[in-house]
CSV table of C-alpha atoms in Angstrom, one decimal:
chain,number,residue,atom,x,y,z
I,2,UNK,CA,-29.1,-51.0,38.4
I,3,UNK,CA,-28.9,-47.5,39.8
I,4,UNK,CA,-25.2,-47.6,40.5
I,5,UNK,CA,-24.0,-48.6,37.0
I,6,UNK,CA,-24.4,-44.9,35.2
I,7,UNK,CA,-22.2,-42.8,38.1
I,8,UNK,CA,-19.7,-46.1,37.2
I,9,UNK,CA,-19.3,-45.3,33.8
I,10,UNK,CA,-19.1,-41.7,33.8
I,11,UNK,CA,-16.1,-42.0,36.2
I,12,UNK,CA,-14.5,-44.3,33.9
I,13,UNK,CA,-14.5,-41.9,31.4
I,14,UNK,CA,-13.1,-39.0,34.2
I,15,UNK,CA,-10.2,-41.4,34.6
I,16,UNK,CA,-8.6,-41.8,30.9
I,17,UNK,CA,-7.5,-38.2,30.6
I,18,UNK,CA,-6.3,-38.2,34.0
I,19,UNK,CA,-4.4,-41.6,33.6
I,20,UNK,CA,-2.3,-40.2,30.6
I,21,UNK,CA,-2.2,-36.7,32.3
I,22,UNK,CA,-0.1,-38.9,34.8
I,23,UNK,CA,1.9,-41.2,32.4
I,24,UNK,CA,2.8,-38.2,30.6
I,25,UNK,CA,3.9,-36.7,34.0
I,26,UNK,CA,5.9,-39.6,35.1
I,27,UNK,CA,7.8,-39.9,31.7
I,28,UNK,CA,9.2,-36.2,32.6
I,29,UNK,CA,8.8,-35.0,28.6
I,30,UNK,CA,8.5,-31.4,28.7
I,31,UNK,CA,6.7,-30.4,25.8
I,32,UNK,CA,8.3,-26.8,24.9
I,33,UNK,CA,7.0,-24.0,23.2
I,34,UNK,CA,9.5,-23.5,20.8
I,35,UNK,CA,9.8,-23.8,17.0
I,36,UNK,CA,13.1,-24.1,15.5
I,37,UNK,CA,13.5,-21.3,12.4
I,38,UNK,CA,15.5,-20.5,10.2
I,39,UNK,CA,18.3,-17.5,10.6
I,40,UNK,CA,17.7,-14.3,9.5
I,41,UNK,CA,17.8,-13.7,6.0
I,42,UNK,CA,20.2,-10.7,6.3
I,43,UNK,CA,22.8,-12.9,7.1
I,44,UNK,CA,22.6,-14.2,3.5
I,45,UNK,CA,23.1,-18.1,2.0
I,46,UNK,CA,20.5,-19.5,4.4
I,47,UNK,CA,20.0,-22.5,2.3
I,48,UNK,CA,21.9,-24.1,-0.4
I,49,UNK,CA,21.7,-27.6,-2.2
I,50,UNK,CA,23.0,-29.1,1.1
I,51,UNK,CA,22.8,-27.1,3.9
I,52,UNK,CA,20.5,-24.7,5.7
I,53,UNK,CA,21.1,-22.2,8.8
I,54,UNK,CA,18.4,-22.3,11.6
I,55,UNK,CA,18.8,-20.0,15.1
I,56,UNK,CA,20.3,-21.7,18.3
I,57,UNK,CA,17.8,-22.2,20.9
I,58,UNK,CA,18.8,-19.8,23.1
I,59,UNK,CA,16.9,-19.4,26.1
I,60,UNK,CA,15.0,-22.1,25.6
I,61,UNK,CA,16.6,-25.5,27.4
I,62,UNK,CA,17.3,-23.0,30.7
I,63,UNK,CA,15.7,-25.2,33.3
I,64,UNK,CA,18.1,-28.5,31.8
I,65,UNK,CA,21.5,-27.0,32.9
I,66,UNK,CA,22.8,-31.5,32.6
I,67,UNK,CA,21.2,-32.0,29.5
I,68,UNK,CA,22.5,-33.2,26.2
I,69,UNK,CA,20.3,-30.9,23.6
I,70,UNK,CA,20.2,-32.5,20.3
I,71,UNK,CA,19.0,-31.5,17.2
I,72,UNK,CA,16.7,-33.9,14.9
I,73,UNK,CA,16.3,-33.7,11.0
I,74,UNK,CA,13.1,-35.6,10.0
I,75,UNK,CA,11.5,-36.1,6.3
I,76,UNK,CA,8.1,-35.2,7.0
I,77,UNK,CA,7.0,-38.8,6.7
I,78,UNK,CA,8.6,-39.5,9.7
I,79,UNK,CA,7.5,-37.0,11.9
I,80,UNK,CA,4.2,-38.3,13.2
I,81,UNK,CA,6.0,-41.5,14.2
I,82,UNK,CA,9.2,-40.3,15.4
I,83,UNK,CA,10.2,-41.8,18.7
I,84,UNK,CA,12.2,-39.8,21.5
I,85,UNK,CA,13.1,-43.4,23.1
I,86,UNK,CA,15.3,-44.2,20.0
I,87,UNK,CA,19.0,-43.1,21.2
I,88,UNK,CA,21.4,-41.2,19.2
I,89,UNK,CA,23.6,-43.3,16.7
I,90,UNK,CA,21.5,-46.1,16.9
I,91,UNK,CA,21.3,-47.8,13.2
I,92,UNK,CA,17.4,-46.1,13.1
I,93,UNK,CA,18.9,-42.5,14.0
I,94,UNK,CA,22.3,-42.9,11.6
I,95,UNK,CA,22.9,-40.2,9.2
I,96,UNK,CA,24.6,-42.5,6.6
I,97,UNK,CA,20.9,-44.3,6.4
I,98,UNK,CA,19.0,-41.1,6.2
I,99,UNK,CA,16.6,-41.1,4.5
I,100,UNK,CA,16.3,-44.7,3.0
I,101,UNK,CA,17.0,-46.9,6.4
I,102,UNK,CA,16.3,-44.0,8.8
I,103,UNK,CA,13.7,-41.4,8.1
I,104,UNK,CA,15.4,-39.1,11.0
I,105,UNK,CA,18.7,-38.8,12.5
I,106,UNK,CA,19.8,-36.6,15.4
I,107,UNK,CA,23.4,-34.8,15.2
I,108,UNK,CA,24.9,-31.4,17.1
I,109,UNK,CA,24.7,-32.7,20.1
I,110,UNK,CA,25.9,-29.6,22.8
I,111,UNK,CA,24.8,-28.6,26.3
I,112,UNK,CA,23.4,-25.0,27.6
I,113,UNK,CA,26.9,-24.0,28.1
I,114,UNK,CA,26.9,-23.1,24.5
I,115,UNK,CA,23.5,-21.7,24.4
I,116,UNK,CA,23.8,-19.2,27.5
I,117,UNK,CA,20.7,-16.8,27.9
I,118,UNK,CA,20.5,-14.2,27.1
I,119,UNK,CA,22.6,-13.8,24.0
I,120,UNK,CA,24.9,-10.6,23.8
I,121,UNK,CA,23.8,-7.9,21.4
I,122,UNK,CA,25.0,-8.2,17.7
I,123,UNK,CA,26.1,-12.0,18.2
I,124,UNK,CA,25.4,-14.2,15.3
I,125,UNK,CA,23.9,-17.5,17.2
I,126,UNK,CA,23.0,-19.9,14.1
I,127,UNK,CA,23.6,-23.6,13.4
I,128,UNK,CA,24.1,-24.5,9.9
I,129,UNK,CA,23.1,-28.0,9.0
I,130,UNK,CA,24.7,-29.7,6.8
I,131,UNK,CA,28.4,-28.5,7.0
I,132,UNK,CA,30.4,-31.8,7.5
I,133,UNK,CA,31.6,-33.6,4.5
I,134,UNK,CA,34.5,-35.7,6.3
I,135,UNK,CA,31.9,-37.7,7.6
I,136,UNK,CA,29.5,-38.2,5.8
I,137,UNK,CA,30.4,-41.6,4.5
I,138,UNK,CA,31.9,-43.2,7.7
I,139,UNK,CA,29.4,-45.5,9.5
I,140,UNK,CA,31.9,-45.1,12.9
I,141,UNK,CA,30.3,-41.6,13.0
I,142,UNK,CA,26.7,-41.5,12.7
I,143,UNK,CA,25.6,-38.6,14.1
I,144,UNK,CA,27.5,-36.8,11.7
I,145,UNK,CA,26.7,-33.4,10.2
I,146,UNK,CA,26.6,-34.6,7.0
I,147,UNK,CA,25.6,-32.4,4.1
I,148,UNK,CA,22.0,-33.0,2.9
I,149,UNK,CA,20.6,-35.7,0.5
I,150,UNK,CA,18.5,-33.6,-2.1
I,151,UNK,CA,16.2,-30.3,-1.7
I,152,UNK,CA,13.9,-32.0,1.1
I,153,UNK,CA,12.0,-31.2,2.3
I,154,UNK,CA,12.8,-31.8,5.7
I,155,UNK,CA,11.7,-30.5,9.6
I,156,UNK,CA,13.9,-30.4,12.7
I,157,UNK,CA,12.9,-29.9,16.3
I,158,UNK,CA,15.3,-29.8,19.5
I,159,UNK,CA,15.5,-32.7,21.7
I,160,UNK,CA,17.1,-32.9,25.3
I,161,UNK,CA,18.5,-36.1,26.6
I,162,UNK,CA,19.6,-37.0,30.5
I,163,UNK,CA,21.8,-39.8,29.8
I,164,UNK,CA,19.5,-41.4,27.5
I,165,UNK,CA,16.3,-40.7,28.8
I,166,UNK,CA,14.2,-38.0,26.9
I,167,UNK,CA,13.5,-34.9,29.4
I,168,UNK,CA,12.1,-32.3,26.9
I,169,UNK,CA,11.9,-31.2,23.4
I,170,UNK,CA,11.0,-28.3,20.9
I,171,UNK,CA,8.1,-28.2,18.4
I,172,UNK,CA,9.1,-29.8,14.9
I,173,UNK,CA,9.9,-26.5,12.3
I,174,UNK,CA,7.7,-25.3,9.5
I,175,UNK,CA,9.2,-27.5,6.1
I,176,UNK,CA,12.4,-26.4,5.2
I,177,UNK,CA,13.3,-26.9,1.1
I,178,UNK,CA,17.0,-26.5,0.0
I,179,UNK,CA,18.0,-24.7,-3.2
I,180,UNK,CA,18.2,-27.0,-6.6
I,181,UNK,CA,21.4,-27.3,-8.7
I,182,UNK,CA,20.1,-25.6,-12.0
I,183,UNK,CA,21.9,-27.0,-15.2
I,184,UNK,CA,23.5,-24.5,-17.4
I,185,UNK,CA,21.4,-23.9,-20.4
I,186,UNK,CA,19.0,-23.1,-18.3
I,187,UNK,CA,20.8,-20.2,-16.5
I,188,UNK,CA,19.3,-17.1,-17.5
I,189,UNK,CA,21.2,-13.9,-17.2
I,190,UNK,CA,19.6,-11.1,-15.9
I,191,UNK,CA,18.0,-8.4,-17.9
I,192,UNK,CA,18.1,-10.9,-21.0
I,193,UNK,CA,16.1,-13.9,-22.2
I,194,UNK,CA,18.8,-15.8,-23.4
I,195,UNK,CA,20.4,-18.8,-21.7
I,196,UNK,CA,24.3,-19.0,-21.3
I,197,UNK,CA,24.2,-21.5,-24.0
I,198,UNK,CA,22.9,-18.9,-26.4
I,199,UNK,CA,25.7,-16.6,-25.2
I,200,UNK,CA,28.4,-19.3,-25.5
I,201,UNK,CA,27.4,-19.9,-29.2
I,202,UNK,CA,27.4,-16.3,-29.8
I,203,UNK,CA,30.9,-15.6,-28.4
I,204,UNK,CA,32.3,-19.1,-30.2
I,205,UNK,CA,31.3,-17.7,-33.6
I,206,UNK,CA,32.1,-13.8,-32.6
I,207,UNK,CA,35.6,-15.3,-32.3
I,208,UNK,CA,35.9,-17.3,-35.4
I,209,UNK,CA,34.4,-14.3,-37.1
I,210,UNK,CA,37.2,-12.7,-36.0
I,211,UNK,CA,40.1,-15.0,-37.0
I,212,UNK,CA,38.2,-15.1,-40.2
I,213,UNK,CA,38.8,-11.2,-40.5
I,214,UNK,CA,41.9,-11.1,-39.9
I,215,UNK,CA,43.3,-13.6,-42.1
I,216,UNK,CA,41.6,-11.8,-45.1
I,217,UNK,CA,42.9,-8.4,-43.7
I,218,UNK,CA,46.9,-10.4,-43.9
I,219,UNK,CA,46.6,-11.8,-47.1
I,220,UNK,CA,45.5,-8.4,-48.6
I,221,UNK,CA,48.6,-6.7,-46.6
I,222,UNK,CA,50.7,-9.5,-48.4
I,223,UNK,CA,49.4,-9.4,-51.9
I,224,UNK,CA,50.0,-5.4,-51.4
I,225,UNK,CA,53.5,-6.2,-50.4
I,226,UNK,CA,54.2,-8.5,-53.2
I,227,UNK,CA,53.4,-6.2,-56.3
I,228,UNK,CA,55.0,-3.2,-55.0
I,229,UNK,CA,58.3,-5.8,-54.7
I,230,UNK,CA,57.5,-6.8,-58.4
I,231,UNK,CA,57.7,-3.5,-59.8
I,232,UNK,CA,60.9,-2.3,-58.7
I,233,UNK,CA,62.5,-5.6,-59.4
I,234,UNK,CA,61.7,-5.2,-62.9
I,235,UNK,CA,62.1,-1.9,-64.0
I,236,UNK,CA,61.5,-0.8,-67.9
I,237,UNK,CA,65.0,-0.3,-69.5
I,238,UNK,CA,66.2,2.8,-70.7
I,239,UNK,CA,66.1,3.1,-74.9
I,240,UNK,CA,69.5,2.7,-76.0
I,241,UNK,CA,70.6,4.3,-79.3
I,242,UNK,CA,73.8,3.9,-81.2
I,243,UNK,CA,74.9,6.5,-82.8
I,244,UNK,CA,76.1,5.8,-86.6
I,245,UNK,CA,79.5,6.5,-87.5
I,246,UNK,CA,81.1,6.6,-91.2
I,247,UNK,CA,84.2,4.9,-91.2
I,248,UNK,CA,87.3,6.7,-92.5
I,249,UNK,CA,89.8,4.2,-94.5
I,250,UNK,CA,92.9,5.3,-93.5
I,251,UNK,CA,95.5,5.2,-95.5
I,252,UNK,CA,99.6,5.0,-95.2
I,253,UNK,CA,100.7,8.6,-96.9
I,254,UNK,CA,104.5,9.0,-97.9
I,255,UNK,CA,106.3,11.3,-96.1
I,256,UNK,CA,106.0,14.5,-97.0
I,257,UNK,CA,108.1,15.8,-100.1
I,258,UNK,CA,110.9,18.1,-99.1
């Protein structure tokens, strides 16, 4: 069968180019961007809840109709995510991240607010995280909600024509929030000792204190009370009596002419 080789190696020519094509006629364009976070000079890039990243400026330029999402993924859910899952669906909710949904998309804008290029010394961030109004109510589920726990988590930028997916961002490096550190184990710098250490110390500086000065105030009133004591009772003078003969007096006669 001389024929059957040149068959086979065109079948294998034609794979590549058949997903070439579906890839084509979906319209995904894959962009070469990577969401990061803001500059650190800025300061409080991440908290327990929240993290800043840089808008995408300049980025989404050739989708002036687009809807430009942002997606928050646990890392688990990356490699399966799914573009063709809408917004606010039950699998893209933020009040069943990251339990029921491992992603959910939220800050939905157009390019209006990301023109290109930016003006000199403008602050262009996005912090995620910020909306605590929300965060419970199931009516708003692409809410802004502040984070679950320290992560960590990844985001990419997603832009939707209606509800078909037209292009989209690289997923970010892992991003970990701060953890809430419990107060004994707050160490103050330039010392080893915790601020429960310090508390005790200050507690028993103070009774020290009130100790000390009760002592001092009952030494100022025993002072008090003898000085009283000795002018109260004063020694008495001696008295002497001074002994006197008595002198019998007696009834003469009238002197004698």
């Amino acid at each position: 069968h001389p024929h059957s080789r040149p068959r086979h190696s065109r079948a294998h020519t034609m794979v590549p180019l058949l997903l070439l094509l579906l890839a084509t006629a979906h319209g995904l364009d894959e962009l070469g961007y990577k969401p990061q976070l803001a500059s650190s000079a800025l300061g409080g890039l991440n908290t327990t809840s929240t993290f800043v990243l840089e808008q995408p400026r300049c980025v989404f330029t050739d989708y002036p109709n687009a809807d430009i999402w942002l997606v928050v993924a646990i890392p688990e859910a990356v490699a399966n995510f799914s573009n063709s899952v809408e917004p606010g669906t039950p699998e893209r909710a933020f009040q069943g991240f990251p339990t029921s949904a491992g992603a959910y998309m939220t800050l939905n804008t157009t390019l209006l607010n990301y023109p290109c290029p930016k003006d000199p010394g403008e602050i262009t961030v996005l912090r995620v995280g910020s909306e605590t109004s929300c965060a419970t109510d199931a009516s708003r589920p692409t809410c802004n909600g502040p984070l679950p726990g320290p992560g960590p988590y990844q985001v990419k930028f997603l832009a939707l024509e209606g509800s078909e997916p037209v292009a989209e961002t690289e997923w970010s490096d892992r991003i970990a929030l701060r953890t809430a550190s419990q107060p004994s184990s707050i160490l103050v710098k330039g010392s080893g000792h915790s601020t429960g250490m310090i508390a005790l110390t200050s507690i028993l500086a103070i009774l020290f204190a009130i100790l000390l000065a009760s002592l001092v105030a009952m030494v100022i009133f025993w002072g008090s009370d003898s000085c009283g004591g000795s002018s109260t009772f004063s020694k008495p003078e001696a008295v002497s009596v001074r002994r006197y003969n008595t002198h019998h007096v007696y009834d003469q006669p009238a002197a004698r002419l």
